Amino acid sequence: SQKIEQNSEALNIQEGKTATLTCNYTNYSPAYLQWYRQDPGRGPVFLLLIRENEKEKRKERLKVTFDTTLKQSLFHITASQPADSATYLCALDISGTYKYIFGTGTRLKVLA
Amino acid sequence: DTAVSQTPKYLVTQMGNDKSIKCEQNLGHDTMYWYKQDSKKFLKIMFSYNNKELIINETVPNRFSPKSPDKAHLNLHINSLELGDSAVYFCASSQVGTAETQYFGPGTRLLVL
């Protein structure tokens, strides 16, 4: 069956370090993979999109990699700040549809 | 200006009641969605409309009925509410051709007693 897995445990890191979150999937062949940020009591906010033919995408302190062989995406936040504390969700498209399937999210806490 | 808005923000109701949640987007997008996020924070798609046509209809009880009066609005009506319907419901919108990058509303917190 199709499955998307993210670090189920919360991730605590020290301010200034690089946070790395993982998104693993099975039985999908997504053309796109997206990362969203969700703060408590709010809706998810789009951060980055990476296509299947792209290995890496950057936006300011954020970097996403996409390895279709390993069926894995890594999401990096460099020089992390307490304001980066949130839940991060990955989402994969179902080819040929308008549908995205979301992972369960990883809660990141950046300690000052 | 709020891009995707939902009303109400909170909804507390008794089992068996019928309720509606409204969603509006002012982004000019052609596709709108309803998602349910349960207590474990799992976000699951329920419905999607493209240009007022239903294009995604997941395995959802038929007590849930979406309605899109125009491209900017997507409402969700729920009949005979059950305890298990308690969750946060998010509306989202996207534009075809943008890899369906989605813009979410603030959510409606539904509690069925």
PDB file of C-alpha atoms in Angstrom, chain A:
ATOM      1  CA  SER A   1       0.000   0.000   0.000  1.00  0.00           C
ATOM      2  CA  GLN A   2       1.080   3.609  -0.487  1.00  0.00           C
ATOM      3  CA  LYS A   3       2.750   5.181   2.501  1.00  0.00           C
ATOM      4  CA  ILE A   4       4.489   8.435   3.418  1.00  0.00           C
ATOM      5  CA  GLU A   5       6.588   8.517   6.573  1.00  0.00           C
ATOM      6  CA  GLN A   6       8.150  11.418   8.378  1.00  0.00           C
ATOM      7  CA  ASN A   7      10.115  11.417  11.628  1.00  0.00           C
ATOM      8  CA  SER A   8       7.325  10.649  14.027  1.00  0.00           C
ATOM      9  CA  GLU A   9       9.237  11.927  17.005  1.00  0.00           C
ATOM     10  CA  ALA A  10       9.709  15.597  17.676  1.00  0.00           C
ATOM     11  CA  LEU A  11      13.081  16.978  16.674  1.00  0.00           C
ATOM     12  CA  ASN A  12      14.863  19.296  19.112  1.00  0.00           C
ATOM     13  CA  ILE A  13      17.940  21.178  17.964  1.00  0.00           C
ATOM     14  CA  GLN A  14      20.047  24.032  19.225  1.00  0.00           C
ATOM     15  CA  GLU A  15      19.714  27.453  17.678  1.00  0.00           C
ATOM     16  CA  GLY A  16      22.187  28.036  14.886  1.00  0.00           C
ATOM     17  CA  LYS A  17      22.445  24.366  13.927  1.00  0.00           C
ATOM     18  CA  THR A  18      21.069  22.775  10.768  1.00  0.00           C
ATOM     19  CA  ALA A  19      17.788  20.903  11.141  1.00  0.00           C
ATOM     20  CA  THR A  20      17.277  17.948   8.812  1.00  0.00           C
ATOM     21  CA  LEU A  21      13.846  16.401   8.380  1.00  0.00           C
ATOM     22  CA  THR A  22      13.133  13.297   6.346  1.00  0.00           C
ATOM     23  CA  CYS A  23      10.219  12.198   4.214  1.00  0.00           C
ATOM     24  CA  ASN A  24      10.213   8.605   2.971  1.00  0.00           C
ATOM     25  CA  TYR A  25       7.615   7.119   0.700  1.00  0.00           C
ATOM     26  CA  THR A  26       6.740   3.742  -0.741  1.00  0.00           C
ATOM     27  CA  ASN A  27       4.636   2.686  -3.706  1.00  0.00           C
ATOM     28  CA  TYR A  28       4.460   6.189  -5.149  1.00  0.00           C
ATOM     29  CA  SER A  29       5.984   7.725  -8.228  1.00  0.00           C
ATOM     30  CA  PRO A  30       5.396  11.395  -7.565  1.00  0.00           C
ATOM     31  CA  ALA A  31       6.163  14.033 -10.136  1.00  0.00           C
ATOM     32  CA  TYR A  32       6.238  16.689  -7.412  1.00  0.00           C
ATOM     33  CA  LEU A  33       7.022  16.832  -3.742  1.00  0.00           C
ATOM     34  CA  GLN A  34       6.099  19.786  -1.557  1.00  0.00           C
ATOM     35  CA  TRP A  35       7.016  20.900   1.944  1.00  0.00           C
ATOM     36  CA  TYR A  36       4.676  22.876   4.166  1.00  0.00           C
ATOM     37  CA  ARG A  37       4.987  24.476   7.567  1.00  0.00           C
ATOM     38  CA  GLN A  38       2.151  24.337  10.091  1.00  0.00           C
ATOM     39  CA  ASP A  39       2.025  26.382  13.273  1.00  0.00           C
ATOM     40  CA  PRO A  40      -0.340  25.422  16.129  1.00  0.00           C
ATOM     41  CA  GLY A  41      -3.905  26.484  15.408  1.00  0.00           C
ATOM     42  CA  ARG A  42      -3.148  27.502  11.827  1.00  0.00           C
ATOM     43  CA  GLY A  43      -3.359  26.058   8.341  1.00  0.00           C
ATOM     44  CA  PRO A  44      -0.300  24.682   6.541  1.00  0.00           C
ATOM     45  CA  VAL A  45       1.812  27.206   4.614  1.00  0.00           C
ATOM     46  CA  PHE A  46       3.612  26.234   1.413  1.00  0.00           C
ATOM     47  CA  LEU A  47       7.408  26.448   1.576  1.00  0.00           C
ATOM     48  CA  LEU A  48       9.039  24.646  -1.337  1.00  0.00           C
ATOM     49  CA  LEU A  49       8.236  22.475  -4.329  1.00  0.00           C
ATOM     50  CA  ILE A  50      10.689  20.090  -5.974  1.00  0.00           C
ATOM     51  CA  ARG A  51      10.105  18.183  -9.202  1.00  0.00           C
ATOM     52  CA  GLU A  52      11.100  14.578  -9.859  1.00  0.00           C
ATOM     53  CA  ASN A  53      13.849  15.645 -12.275  1.00  0.00           C
ATOM     54  CA  GLU A  54      15.369  18.066  -9.743  1.00  0.00           C
ATOM     55  CA  LYS A  55      17.890  16.898  -7.179  1.00  0.00           C
ATOM     56  CA  GLU A  56      17.924  19.961  -4.994  1.00  0.00           C
ATOM     57  CA  LYS A  57      16.040  23.203  -4.443  1.00  0.00           C
ATOM     58  CA  ARG A  58      16.950  26.149  -2.243  1.00  0.00           C
ATOM     59  CA  LYS A  59      15.121  29.123  -0.840  1.00  0.00           C
ATOM     60  CA  GLU A  60      16.951  31.375   1.595  1.00  0.00           C
ATOM     61  CA  ARG A  61      17.870  29.142   4.586  1.00  0.00           C
ATOM     62  CA  LEU A  62      15.805  26.208   3.288  1.00  0.00           C
ATOM     63  CA  LYS A  63      17.055  23.357   1.123  1.00  0.00           C
ATOM     64  CA  VAL A  64      15.135  20.361  -0.181  1.00  0.00           C
ATOM     65  CA  THR A  65      16.578  17.276  -1.853  1.00  0.00           C
ATOM     66  CA  PHE A  66      14.627  14.655  -3.748  1.00  0.00           C
ATOM     67  CA  ASP A  67      16.029  11.177  -4.403  1.00  0.00           C
ATOM     68  CA  THR A  68      13.568   9.174  -6.476  1.00  0.00           C
ATOM     69  CA  THR A  69      15.774   6.082  -6.267  1.00  0.00           C
ATOM     70  CA  LEU A  70      15.822   6.080  -2.480  1.00  0.00           C
ATOM     71  CA  LYS A  71      12.247   7.396  -2.452  1.00  0.00           C
ATOM     72  CA  GLN A  72      13.237  10.051  -0.008  1.00  0.00           C
ATOM     73  CA  SER A  73      13.238  13.802   0.431  1.00  0.00           C
ATOM     74  CA  LEU A  74      15.348  15.680   2.938  1.00  0.00           C
ATOM     75  CA  PHE A  75      14.393  19.133   4.188  1.00  0.00           C
ATOM     76  CA  HIS A  76      17.140  21.273   5.714  1.00  0.00           C
ATOM     77  CA  ILE A  77      16.913  24.500   7.661  1.00  0.00           C
ATOM     78  CA  THR A  78      20.327  26.084   8.103  1.00  0.00           C
ATOM     79  CA  ALA A  79      21.187  28.521  10.895  1.00  0.00           C
ATOM     80  CA  SER A  80      17.960  27.512  12.626  1.00  0.00           C
ATOM     81  CA  GLN A  81      16.131  29.996  14.817  1.00  0.00           C
ATOM     82  CA  PRO A  82      13.497  29.558  17.551  1.00  0.00           C
ATOM     83  CA  ALA A  83      11.004  31.087  15.079  1.00  0.00           C
ATOM     84  CA  ASP A  84      11.516  28.003  12.885  1.00  0.00           C
ATOM     85  CA  SER A  85       9.800  25.883  15.543  1.00  0.00           C
ATOM     86  CA  ALA A  86       6.717  24.352  13.918  1.00  0.00           C
ATOM     87  CA  THR A  87       5.433  21.144  12.354  1.00  0.00           C
ATOM     88  CA  TYR A  88       6.731  20.447   8.862  1.00  0.00           C
ATOM     89  CA  LEU A  89       4.687  18.376   6.424  1.00  0.00           C
ATOM     90  CA  CYS A  90       5.761  16.769   3.173  1.00  0.00           C
ATOM     91  CA  ALA A  91       3.209  16.107   0.450  1.00  0.00           C
ATOM     92  CA  LEU A  92       3.402  14.024  -2.732  1.00  0.00           C
ATOM     93  CA  ASP A  93       1.225  14.301  -5.781  1.00  0.00           C
ATOM     94  CA  ILE A  94      -0.676  11.396  -7.226  1.00  0.00           C
ATOM     95  CA  SER A  95       0.243  11.461 -10.888  1.00  0.00           C
ATOM     96  CA  GLY A  96      -2.512  12.456 -13.230  1.00  0.00           C
ATOM     97  CA  THR A  97      -4.718  13.854 -10.497  1.00  0.00           C
ATOM     98  CA  TYR A  98      -4.991  17.075  -8.593  1.00  0.00           C
ATOM     99  CA  LYS A  99      -4.449  15.157  -5.389  1.00  0.00           C
ATOM    100  CA  TYR A 100      -1.646  15.444  -2.868  1.00  0.00           C
ATOM    101  CA  ILE A 101      -1.094  13.002  -0.040  1.00  0.00           C
ATOM    102  CA  PHE A 102       0.385  14.488   3.116  1.00  0.00           C
ATOM    103  CA  GLY A 103       2.779  12.895   5.567  1.00  0.00           C
ATOM    104  CA  THR A 104       2.064  12.972   9.277  1.00  0.00           C
ATOM    105  CA  GLY A 105       4.534  15.780   9.869  1.00  0.00           C
ATOM    106  CA  THR A 106       7.574  16.297  12.063  1.00  0.00           C
ATOM    107  CA  ARG A 107       7.454  18.712  14.978  1.00  0.00           C
ATOM    108  CA  LEU A 108      10.631  20.775  15.113  1.00  0.00           C
ATOM    109  CA  LYS A 109      11.668  22.729  18.186  1.00  0.00           C
ATOM    110  CA  VAL A 110      14.653  25.053  17.999  1.00  0.00           C
ATOM    111  CA  LEU A 111      16.082  25.761  21.428  1.00  0.00           C
ATOM    112  CA  ALA A 112      17.531  29.191  22.189  1.00  0.00           C
TER     113      ALA A 112
END
